[in-house]
Amino acid sequence: MTQHLAAPAAPASGTHTDWWRGAVIYQVYPRSFADGNGDGMGDLDGVRARLPYLRDLGVDAVWLSPFYSSPQADAGYDVADYRAIDPMFGSLLDADALLRDAHDLGLRVIVDLVPNHSSDQHDWFQRALREGPGSPLRERYHFRTGKGEHGELPPNDWESVFGGPAWTRTPDGEWYLHLFAPEQPDFNWEHPAVHDEFRSILRFWLDMGVDGFRVDVAHGLVKAEGLPDIGRSDQLKLLGNDVMPFFDQDGVHEIYRTWRKVLTEYAGERVLVAEAWTPTVERAAAYVRQDEMHQAFNFQYLGTHWDAAELREVIDASLAAMRPVGAPATWVLSNHDVTRHATRFANPPGLGTQLRTAGDRALGLRRARAATLLMLALPGSAYVYQGEELGLPDVTELPDEVRQDPSFVRASGQDGFRDGCRVPIPWTTDGSSYGFGAGGSWLPQPAGWGELSVQAQTGDPASTLELYRSALAVRREQPGLGAGNSLEWLEAPEGVLAFRRESFVCTANTTGAAVRIAAPGRILLTNAEVETADGKVELPADTTVWWAV
């Protein structure tokens, strides 16, 4: 049985560890993690009860997706009150208890912050609607008169990420901007009251004891002056070569400089993490200059296929972009917005990050396990999405009538199949909702879900869960793993990645066939059985091996 190392206690005030540079951060999607009160919806009590599981898994921090007061038009990313917990998740007392328990277990807690837009039920927006054109509250959002003889056309040609126009007309004739759902009006970050409000929100949660913020749509707050038409059909090509007038404007950086100053008022190394979809990793690096954020998600890596040449190119580009700004690279394979990588890797390249096909599940899981070991060996910080440690696939069999992704019912925009990665995770082999809670689950779980549960996999040395536990334990033990910004590439056959970090070597065979190489040392961990003889090792297809040298 592998011995698992407990996470270290949070450092005392004034102690500087730069913990975030090599941290493994576990994303909890609260509504789908664990249900504490049996109403079919995950909640903070459910998360709190499962914190020892996360401590034993070996992660350093927990990132909680939104739990704020919300009408749930977009699963909580439409916030009505940034200082209140939605009753479906609990109360501020529950949040306080969760933070205290997490810190007692040595886990840090990062919470989601949604500054690009609010809910249309936010007090500011509701007052702006009631007071009508000319209301000072309308200046805190993007209200405009329309085009056309009677203002019947949207103010510009921008489209919503969820599909359709990015503008909705109010009964009084004005239009308001929403880059996402109509229930999510965009804030106007040219208005000083918006800046003041969010600095206050930061302090509210920092005073509660959170260790940082994952900033939703961090690239979207500032819009191009005058809100100009785009006049192109590729508005939603977010990772293309062009910077859109509603995304990745240079003005966002001054906002984050002021936020960084707020965080420095607090002990304990609080962090800012950018969800910034940028055209290149070089543009992403601008968000993590030393006076701005601490980390930025590496979406270029997330979108990379299981291909050695493609992976090496993205790894090199990521490390090179982060070195000049002194920030760690981050690595992520799955999250709540994309198809789980166990399903994504089961399908041929070119299908994107959203799929409705299960593909070859055995192939997908084998590649996912190998990709995880590769990711955890790279220099910097890694993110793990809940359930990926169980090897969960996307649930592709969900009938259309149960789907709740707001982009599913809107034309164009995102594919609208994010529900598949949000199905509540299984904890037990049987019982109500496989241990998720006593009252069923808000999205239906597939038959046989219990075979992938924590209970079923615990103690099985061949299971994905035990692979993750072992990998995170070895990552702590090996001085060459975790934080850093460089690696040494080693010669390897085509289709194989091999690199060294101090006395550690990682080899990853991304091909569909076995490859024979010289054994660089003693095997520490592998996702599949390998055979060694006479100083040679045969790497099976889709296999990653960790070596001590």
Coordinates of C-alpha atoms in Angstrom, one line a residue:
M1 CA 0.0 0.0 0.0
T2 CA 1.4 3.4 -1.0
Q3 CA 2.0 5.7 1.9
H4 CA 0.3 9.1 1.3
L5 CA 1.7 12.3 2.6
A6 CA -0.6 14.8 4.3
A7 CA -0.7 18.3 3.0
P8 CA 1.4 20.8 5.1
A9 CA -0.3 23.2 7.4
A10 CA -0.7 26.8 6.2
P11 CA 2.3 28.9 7.1
A12 CA 2.3 31.3 10.0
S13 CA 1.7 35.0 9.2
G14 CA 4.8 36.6 7.8
T15 CA 6.3 33.3 6.5
H16 CA 7.0 33.5 2.7
T17 CA 6.8 30.1 0.9
D18 CA 5.7 31.1 -2.6
W19 CA 3.4 28.0 -2.1
W20 CA 1.5 28.8 -5.3
R21 CA 4.5 28.3 -7.6
G22 CA 4.4 24.5 -7.4
A23 CA 0.9 23.9 -5.9
V24 CA -1.5 21.3 -7.1
I25 CA -4.9 23.0 -6.9
Y26 CA -8.2 20.9 -6.9
Q27 CA -11.3 22.5 -8.5
V28 CA -14.5 21.8 -6.6
Y29 CA -17.7 22.5 -8.6
P30 CA -19.9 22.7 -5.5
R31 CA -23.2 21.7 -7.0
S32 CA -21.7 18.4 -8.2
F33 CA -19.2 17.5 -5.5
A34 CA -21.2 16.4 -2.4
D35 CA -24.7 17.1 -1.1
G36 CA -24.8 17.6 2.7
N37 CA -28.5 18.2 3.2
G38 CA -30.0 15.7 0.8
D39 CA -31.8 18.1 -1.6
G40 CA -30.1 16.7 -4.7
M41 CA -27.7 19.7 -5.0
G42 CA -24.2 19.9 -3.8
D43 CA -23.4 22.4 -1.1
L44 CA -20.8 23.8 1.3
D45 CA -21.6 21.3 4.0
G46 CA -21.0 18.5 1.5
V47 CA -17.6 20.0 0.5
R48 CA -16.7 20.5 4.2
A49 CA -17.4 16.8 4.9
R50 CA -15.1 15.7 2.1
L51 CA -12.1 17.9 2.9
P52 CA -10.2 15.0 4.5
Y53 CA -10.5 13.2 1.2
L54 CA -8.8 16.1 -0.5
R55 CA -6.1 16.3 2.2
D56 CA -5.4 12.6 1.8
L57 CA -5.4 12.9 -2.0
G58 CA -2.4 15.2 -1.6
V59 CA -3.5 18.5 -3.1
D60 CA -2.3 21.8 -1.7
A61 CA -5.4 24.0 -2.3
V62 CA -9.0 23.9 -3.2
W63 CA -10.6 26.2 -5.8
L64 CA -14.4 26.6 -5.2
S65 CA -16.6 27.6 -8.2
P66 CA -19.2 30.2 -7.4
F67 CA -21.5 29.8 -4.4
Y68 CA -22.8 33.3 -4.2
S69 CA -26.4 34.4 -4.1
S70 CA -27.6 33.9 -7.7
P71 CA -30.7 33.1 -9.8
Q72 CA -28.5 30.3 -11.3
A73 CA -29.1 31.4 -14.9
D74 CA -25.5 30.3 -15.6
A75 CA -24.8 27.9 -12.7
G76 CA -23.9 30.7 -10.3
Y77 CA -21.7 32.8 -12.7
D78 CA -24.6 35.3 -12.6
V79 CA -24.1 36.8 -9.2
A80 CA -26.8 38.8 -7.5
D81 CA -24.9 39.5 -4.2
Y82 CA -21.2 39.0 -3.9
R83 CA -21.2 39.0 -0.1
A84 CA -23.9 36.4 0.4
I85 CA -24.1 32.6 0.0
D86 CA -26.9 31.3 -2.1
P87 CA -29.3 29.3 0.2
M88 CA -28.9 26.3 -2.1
F89 CA -25.3 26.1 -1.0
G90 CA -25.6 27.2 2.7
S91 CA -24.8 30.3 4.6
L92 CA -21.8 32.5 5.5
L93 CA -21.5 30.5 8.7
D94 CA -21.1 27.4 6.5
A95 CA -18.4 29.2 4.5
D96 CA -16.6 30.2 7.6
A97 CA -16.6 26.7 9.0
L98 CA -15.4 25.3 5.7
L99 CA -12.5 27.8 5.6
R100 CA -11.5 27.0 9.2
D101 CA -11.6 23.2 8.6
A102 CA -9.6 23.5 5.4
H103 CA -6.9 25.5 7.1
D104 CA -6.8 23.1 10.0
L105 CA -6.2 20.3 7.4
G106 CA -3.4 22.3 5.7
L107 CA -5.5 23.2 2.7
R108 CA -5.7 26.6 1.2
V109 CA -9.0 27.9 -0.3
I110 CA -9.4 29.9 -3.5
V111 CA -12.8 31.2 -4.4
D112 CA -14.2 32.3 -7.8
L113 CA -14.7 36.0 -8.4
V114 CA -16.9 37.1 -11.3
P115 CA -16.1 40.8 -12.1
N116 CA -17.0 41.0 -15.8
H117 CA -20.7 40.9 -15.2
S118 CA -23.4 40.5 -12.6
S119 CA -26.8 38.9 -12.5
D120 CA -29.6 41.0 -13.9
Q121 CA -31.1 40.6 -10.4
H122 CA -28.2 42.5 -8.9
D123 CA -29.4 45.5 -6.9
W124 CA -27.5 48.0 -9.2
F125 CA -29.0 46.6 -12.3
Q126 CA -32.5 46.3 -11.0
R127 CA -32.4 50.0 -9.8
A128 CA -31.0 51.0 -13.2
L129 CA -34.0 49.4 -14.9
R130 CA -36.5 51.0 -12.6
E131 CA -35.0 54.5 -12.8
G132 CA -34.9 54.4 -16.6
P133 CA -32.7 56.2 -19.2
G134 CA -30.5 58.8 -17.6
S135 CA -30.2 56.9 -14.3
P136 CA -26.7 57.2 -12.8
L137 CA -26.9 53.4 -12.2
R138 CA -27.0 52.7 -15.9
E139 CA -23.5 54.2 -16.2
R140 CA -22.2 51.2 -14.1
Y141 CA -23.2 48.9 -17.0
H142 CA -23.2 49.4 -20.8
F143 CA -26.5 50.9 -21.6
R144 CA -26.8 52.4 -25.1
T145 CA -29.4 53.6 -27.6
G146 CA -29.8 51.4 -30.6
K147 CA -29.2 51.9 -34.3
G148 CA -31.9 52.3 -36.9
E149 CA -34.6 54.9 -37.3
H150 CA -36.3 53.9 -34.0
G151 CA -33.3 52.4 -32.2
E152 CA -34.6 49.0 -33.1
L153 CA -31.2 47.6 -34.0
P154 CA -28.4 46.6 -31.5
P155 CA -25.7 49.3 -30.8
N156 CA -23.0 47.2 -32.5
D157 CA -22.5 43.8 -34.1
W158 CA -21.0 42.0 -31.1
E159 CA -22.1 38.5 -30.5
S160 CA -22.6 36.7 -27.2
V161 CA -20.2 33.9 -26.3
F162 CA -23.3 31.8 -25.7
G163 CA -24.7 32.7 -29.1
G164 CA -26.9 35.4 -30.5
P165 CA -26.5 39.2 -30.1
A166 CA -24.5 40.5 -27.2
W167 CA -27.3 43.1 -26.6
T168 CA -30.8 42.9 -25.1
R169 CA -33.3 45.7 -25.4
T170 CA -35.2 46.9 -22.4
P171 CA -38.9 48.0 -22.4
D172 CA -37.9 51.6 -22.3
G173 CA -36.0 51.2 -25.6
E174 CA -32.3 51.2 -24.5
W175 CA -30.1 48.2 -25.0
Y176 CA -27.6 46.7 -22.5
L177 CA -24.4 44.7 -23.2
H178 CA -24.0 41.1 -22.1
L179 CA -21.1 39.1 -23.6
F180 CA -22.7 36.0 -22.1
A181 CA -26.3 35.3 -21.3
P182 CA -28.9 38.2 -21.2
E183 CA -29.2 37.5 -17.5
Q184 CA -25.5 38.5 -17.1
P185 CA -25.1 42.3 -17.9
D186 CA -21.5 43.4 -18.3
F187 CA -20.1 46.0 -15.8
N188 CA -18.7 49.2 -17.1
W189 CA -15.2 49.2 -15.7
E190 CA -14.7 52.8 -16.8
H191 CA -16.9 53.8 -13.8
P192 CA -15.0 54.4 -10.5
A193 CA -17.9 52.9 -8.5
V194 CA -17.3 49.5 -10.1
H195 CA -13.6 49.7 -9.0
D196 CA -14.5 50.7 -5.5
E197 CA -17.1 47.9 -5.2
F198 CA -14.8 45.1 -6.2
R199 CA -11.9 46.3 -4.0
S200 CA -14.5 46.1 -1.2
I201 CA -15.6 42.6 -2.2
L202 CA -11.9 41.5 -2.3
R203 CA -11.5 42.7 1.3
F204 CA -14.7 41.1 2.5
W205 CA -13.5 37.6 1.5
L206 CA -9.9 38.2 2.5
D207 CA -11.2 39.2 5.9
M208 CA -13.2 35.9 5.9
G209 CA -9.9 34.1 5.4
V210 CA -9.8 33.0 1.8
D211 CA -6.4 32.4 0.3
G212 CA -7.0 33.9 -3.1
F213 CA -9.3 34.4 -6.1
R214 CA -9.8 32.7 -9.4
V215 CA -10.9 35.6 -11.6
D216 CA -13.6 34.6 -14.1
V217 CA -13.3 36.2 -17.6
A218 CA -10.2 38.1 -16.4
H219 CA -9.6 39.2 -20.0
G220 CA -13.0 40.7 -20.5
L221 CA -13.5 43.6 -18.1
V222 CA -12.3 46.4 -20.4
K223 CA -13.9 47.0 -23.8
A224 CA -12.4 48.9 -26.7
E225 CA -13.2 52.6 -26.5
G226 CA -16.5 53.4 -28.3
L227 CA -17.5 49.8 -28.5
P228 CA -16.7 49.6 -32.3
D229 CA -18.2 47.2 -34.7
I230 CA -16.0 44.2 -35.6
G231 CA -17.3 43.5 -39.1
R232 CA -15.8 40.0 -39.2
S233 CA -17.4 36.6 -38.9
D234 CA -14.7 35.2 -36.5
Q235 CA -15.8 37.0 -33.4
L236 CA -15.8 33.9 -31.3
K237 CA -12.4 32.7 -32.3
L238 CA -11.1 33.5 -28.9
L239 CA -7.7 31.7 -29.4
G240 CA -7.1 33.1 -32.9
N241 CA -4.5 35.7 -33.9
D242 CA -6.5 38.8 -33.2
V243 CA -7.4 40.6 -30.0
M244 CA -11.2 41.2 -30.0
P245 CA -12.4 44.7 -28.9
F246 CA -14.3 43.0 -26.0
F247 CA -11.5 40.8 -24.8
D248 CA -7.8 41.1 -23.7
Q249 CA -7.7 44.9 -23.8
D250 CA -4.6 46.4 -22.3
G251 CA -6.7 48.4 -19.8
V252 CA -7.4 45.3 -17.7
H253 CA -3.9 45.3 -16.3
E254 CA -4.2 48.5 -14.3
I255 CA -7.2 46.9 -12.6
Y256 CA -5.2 43.9 -11.4
R257 CA -2.3 46.1 -10.3
T258 CA -4.7 47.7 -7.8
W259 CA -6.1 44.3 -6.7
R260 CA -2.5 43.1 -6.1
K261 CA -2.0 46.0 -3.7
V262 CA -5.1 45.0 -1.8
L263 CA -3.8 41.4 -1.4
T264 CA -0.5 42.7 -0.1
E265 CA -2.3 44.2 2.8
Y266 CA -3.0 40.6 4.1
A267 CA -0.6 38.1 5.5
G268 CA -0.4 34.5 4.3
E269 CA 0.5 35.0 0.6
R270 CA -3.0 35.4 -1.0
V271 CA -3.1 34.9 -4.7
L272 CA -4.9 36.0 -7.9
V273 CA -5.4 33.5 -10.7
A274 CA -6.5 34.7 -14.1
E275 CA -9.0 32.9 -16.3
A276 CA -7.7 34.7 -19.4
W277 CA -8.4 33.3 -22.8
T278 CA -5.7 35.1 -24.9
P279 CA -4.5 34.6 -28.4
T280 CA -1.0 33.4 -27.3
V281 CA 0.8 32.4 -24.1
E282 CA 2.8 35.6 -24.5
R283 CA -0.4 37.6 -24.1
A284 CA -1.3 35.5 -21.1
A285 CA 2.1 36.3 -19.5
A286 CA 1.1 39.9 -19.3
Y287 CA -1.4 39.0 -16.6
V288 CA 1.2 37.6 -14.3
R289 CA 3.8 40.4 -14.2
Q290 CA 5.2 40.8 -10.7
D291 CA 2.7 43.6 -9.8
E292 CA -0.4 41.8 -11.2
M293 CA -1.7 38.3 -10.8
H294 CA 0.2 35.3 -9.6
Q295 CA -1.0 32.7 -12.1
A296 CA -2.9 32.4 -15.3
F297 CA -4.6 29.3 -16.7
N298 CA -2.7 27.7 -19.6
F299 CA -5.5 27.2 -22.0
Q300 CA -3.1 26.6 -24.9
Y301 CA -1.9 23.5 -23.0
L302 CA -5.5 22.3 -22.2
G303 CA -6.3 22.4 -25.9
T304 CA -3.2 20.4 -27.0
H305 CA -3.7 16.9 -28.5
W306 CA -2.0 13.8 -27.1
D307 CA 0.9 14.3 -29.5
A308 CA 4.6 14.6 -28.6
A309 CA 5.6 17.3 -31.0
E310 CA 2.5 19.4 -30.3
L311 CA 3.0 19.0 -26.5
R312 CA 6.7 19.9 -26.6
E313 CA 6.0 23.0 -28.6
V314 CA 3.4 24.2 -26.1
I315 CA 5.5 23.3 -23.1
D316 CA 8.5 25.2 -24.5
A317 CA 6.4 28.2 -25.4
S318 CA 4.7 28.3 -22.0
L319 CA 8.0 28.1 -20.0
A320 CA 9.6 30.7 -22.3
A321 CA 6.7 33.1 -21.9
M322 CA 6.7 32.9 -18.1
R323 CA 10.4 33.2 -17.4
P324 CA 10.7 37.0 -18.2
V325 CA 7.9 37.9 -15.9
G326 CA 9.0 35.5 -13.1
A327 CA 5.7 33.6 -12.9
P328 CA 5.2 29.9 -12.8
A329 CA 3.7 28.1 -15.7
T330 CA 0.4 26.3 -15.0
W331 CA -0.9 23.1 -16.5
V332 CA -4.5 21.9 -16.7
L333 CA -6.3 19.1 -18.6
S334 CA -10.0 19.5 -17.6
N335 CA -12.4 21.9 -15.9
H336 CA -16.1 22.7 -15.6
D337 CA -16.3 24.3 -19.1
V338 CA -14.7 21.6 -21.3
T339 CA -15.1 17.9 -22.1
R340 CA -13.2 15.8 -19.5
H341 CA -9.8 14.7 -21.0
A342 CA -10.6 11.0 -20.5
T343 CA -13.3 11.6 -23.2
R344 CA -11.4 14.2 -25.2
F345 CA -8.4 11.9 -25.7
A346 CA -10.8 9.1 -26.7
N347 CA -11.7 10.9 -29.9
P348 CA -9.7 11.8 -33.0
P349 CA -8.0 15.2 -33.1
G350 CA -10.0 18.1 -34.5
L351 CA -13.2 17.7 -32.5
G352 CA -12.4 20.6 -30.1
T353 CA -12.9 20.6 -26.4
Q354 CA -16.7 20.0 -26.5
L355 CA -17.9 16.6 -27.7
R356 CA -21.1 14.6 -27.7
T357 CA -19.4 11.2 -28.4
A358 CA -18.0 8.8 -25.9
G359 CA -15.3 7.6 -28.3
D360 CA -13.0 4.7 -27.3
R361 CA -13.3 4.9 -23.5
A362 CA -10.5 2.5 -22.7
L363 CA -8.1 4.4 -25.0
G364 CA -9.3 7.7 -23.6
L365 CA -8.6 6.6 -20.0
R366 CA -5.2 5.2 -20.8
R367 CA -4.2 8.4 -22.5
A368 CA -5.7 10.5 -19.7
R369 CA -3.7 8.6 -17.1
A370 CA -0.5 9.1 -19.1
A371 CA -1.2 12.7 -19.7
T372 CA -1.8 13.3 -16.0
L373 CA 1.7 12.0 -15.1
L374 CA 3.2 14.1 -17.8
M375 CA 1.4 17.2 -16.5
L376 CA 2.3 16.6 -12.9
A377 CA 6.0 16.3 -13.9
L378 CA 6.2 19.7 -15.6
P379 CA 7.7 22.8 -13.9
G380 CA 5.1 24.9 -12.1
S381 CA 1.6 24.5 -10.8
A382 CA -1.1 22.0 -11.8
Y383 CA -4.9 22.1 -11.6
V384 CA -7.0 19.0 -11.1
Y385 CA -10.8 19.1 -11.8
Q386 CA -13.0 17.1 -9.4
G387 CA -13.5 13.5 -10.6
E388 CA -10.6 13.4 -13.0
E389 CA -8.8 11.5 -10.3
L390 CA -11.5 8.8 -10.7
G391 CA -10.9 8.7 -14.5
L392 CA -14.5 10.0 -15.0
P393 CA -15.5 10.4 -18.7
D394 CA -18.0 13.0 -19.8
V395 CA -21.6 11.8 -19.6
T396 CA -22.5 12.0 -23.2
E397 CA -25.9 10.2 -22.9
L398 CA -27.7 13.1 -21.2
P399 CA -31.0 13.7 -22.9
D400 CA -31.6 17.2 -24.1
E401 CA -34.5 17.8 -21.8
V402 CA -32.3 17.6 -18.6
R403 CA -29.5 19.8 -19.8
Q404 CA -29.0 23.1 -18.0
D405 CA -26.1 24.7 -19.8
P406 CA -27.5 28.1 -21.0
S407 CA -25.5 28.0 -24.2
F408 CA -27.3 24.8 -25.2
V409 CA -30.5 26.5 -26.1
R410 CA -28.9 29.4 -27.9
A411 CA -27.8 29.4 -31.6
S412 CA -24.1 29.3 -32.4
G413 CA -21.6 30.4 -29.7
Q414 CA -20.4 27.6 -27.4
D415 CA -21.5 24.0 -28.2
G416 CA -23.6 23.9 -25.1
F417 CA -22.6 20.5 -23.8
R418 CA -20.8 21.5 -20.6
D419 CA -23.4 19.5 -18.5
G420 CA -21.5 16.3 -19.4
C421 CA -18.5 17.3 -17.3
R422 CA -20.7 18.6 -14.4
V423 CA -22.6 15.4 -13.5
P424 CA -22.3 14.8 -9.8
I425 CA -19.3 12.5 -8.9
P426 CA -19.7 9.0 -7.4
W427 CA -18.5 8.3 -3.9
T428 CA -19.9 4.9 -3.2
T429 CA -20.5 1.8 -5.3
D430 CA -24.3 1.9 -4.8
G431 CA -27.0 3.8 -2.8
S432 CA -28.8 7.0 -3.5
S433 CA -26.8 8.9 -6.2
Y434 CA -23.7 6.7 -5.5
G435 CA -23.0 8.5 -2.2
F436 CA -23.4 12.1 -3.6
G437 CA -26.3 12.7 -1.3
A438 CA -29.5 11.2 0.1
G439 CA -31.8 13.1 -2.3
G440 CA -30.7 12.0 -5.8
S441 CA -28.7 14.4 -8.0
W442 CA -29.5 17.5 -10.0
L443 CA -28.2 15.9 -13.2
P444 CA -28.8 12.2 -13.8
Q445 CA -25.8 9.9 -13.2
P446 CA -25.3 7.0 -15.7
A447 CA -25.8 3.4 -14.8
G448 CA -22.6 1.8 -13.6
W449 CA -21.3 5.1 -12.2
G450 CA -20.5 3.3 -8.9
E451 CA -17.8 1.3 -10.6
L452 CA -15.8 4.5 -10.8
S453 CA -16.5 5.7 -7.3
V454 CA -14.0 6.6 -4.6
Q455 CA -15.1 3.5 -2.6
A456 CA -14.6 1.2 -5.6
Q457 CA -11.1 2.5 -6.4
T458 CA -9.7 3.0 -2.9
G459 CA -7.0 0.3 -2.2
D460 CA -6.9 -0.9 -5.8
P461 CA -3.3 -0.3 -6.9
A462 CA -4.4 -0.4 -10.6
S463 CA -7.1 2.3 -10.1
T464 CA -6.8 5.8 -11.4
L465 CA -7.5 7.2 -7.9
E466 CA -4.5 5.3 -6.4
L467 CA -2.4 6.5 -9.4
Y468 CA -3.2 10.1 -8.5
R469 CA -2.6 9.6 -4.8
S470 CA 0.8 8.0 -5.6
A471 CA 1.7 10.7 -8.1
L472 CA 1.0 13.5 -5.7
A473 CA 2.9 11.8 -2.9
V474 CA 6.0 11.2 -5.2
R475 CA 5.7 14.8 -6.4
R476 CA 6.1 16.0 -2.8
E477 CA 9.0 13.7 -2.2
Q478 CA 11.0 14.5 -5.3
P479 CA 13.0 17.7 -4.9
G480 CA 13.1 18.2 -8.7
L481 CA 9.3 18.3 -9.1
G482 CA 6.9 21.1 -8.5
A483 CA 8.1 24.7 -8.7
G484 CA 10.5 25.8 -11.4
N485 CA 10.6 27.2 -14.9
S486 CA 13.0 25.0 -16.8
L487 CA 13.7 21.4 -17.8
E488 CA 16.3 19.6 -19.9
W489 CA 14.9 17.8 -23.0
L490 CA 16.6 14.4 -23.6
E491 CA 16.9 12.5 -26.9
A492 CA 14.0 10.2 -27.5
P493 CA 12.4 8.4 -30.5
E494 CA 9.7 10.1 -32.5
G495 CA 6.5 10.3 -30.6
V496 CA 8.2 10.1 -27.2
L497 CA 8.8 13.0 -24.8
A498 CA 11.8 12.7 -22.4
F499 CA 13.0 15.4 -20.0
R500 CA 15.1 15.7 -16.9
R501 CA 14.6 17.8 -13.8
E502 CA 17.5 17.4 -11.3
S503 CA 17.6 13.7 -10.4
F504 CA 14.2 13.0 -12.0
V505 CA 13.3 11.9 -15.5
C506 CA 9.9 11.7 -17.2
T507 CA 9.3 9.7 -20.4
A508 CA 6.0 9.8 -22.2
N509 CA 5.1 7.6 -25.2
T510 CA 2.3 9.3 -27.1
T511 CA 2.3 6.9 -30.0
G512 CA -0.2 4.0 -30.5
A513 CA 2.6 1.4 -30.4
A514 CA 5.3 0.2 -27.9
V515 CA 8.6 1.9 -28.1
R516 CA 11.9 0.5 -26.8
I517 CA 14.3 3.0 -25.0
A518 CA 17.3 2.9 -22.7
A519 CA 16.1 2.9 -19.1
P520 CA 17.4 6.2 -17.5
G521 CA 17.1 5.0 -13.9
R522 CA 14.9 3.4 -11.3
I523 CA 11.1 3.4 -12.0
L524 CA 9.2 5.6 -9.5
L525 CA 5.7 5.5 -11.0
T526 CA 4.0 4.5 -14.3
N527 CA 0.4 4.4 -15.5
A528 CA 0.9 1.0 -17.1
E529 CA 3.0 -2.1 -16.6
V530 CA 6.4 -1.8 -18.3
E531 CA 9.1 -4.4 -18.8
T532 CA 12.8 -3.7 -18.3
A533 CA 15.7 -6.0 -19.2
D534 CA 19.4 -5.4 -19.9
G535 CA 19.2 -1.7 -19.3
K536 CA 16.3 -1.4 -21.8
V537 CA 12.6 -0.7 -21.3
E538 CA 9.7 -1.2 -23.5
L539 CA 7.2 1.6 -23.1
P540 CA 3.7 0.5 -24.1
A541 CA 1.5 2.8 -26.1
D542 CA 0.2 5.8 -24.3
T543 CA 2.4 5.3 -21.2
T544 CA 4.3 7.8 -19.0
V545 CA 7.0 6.7 -16.7
W546 CA 8.7 8.6 -13.8
W547 CA 12.3 7.7 -13.1
A548 CA 14.8 8.4 -10.3
V549 CA 18.3 8.8 -11.8

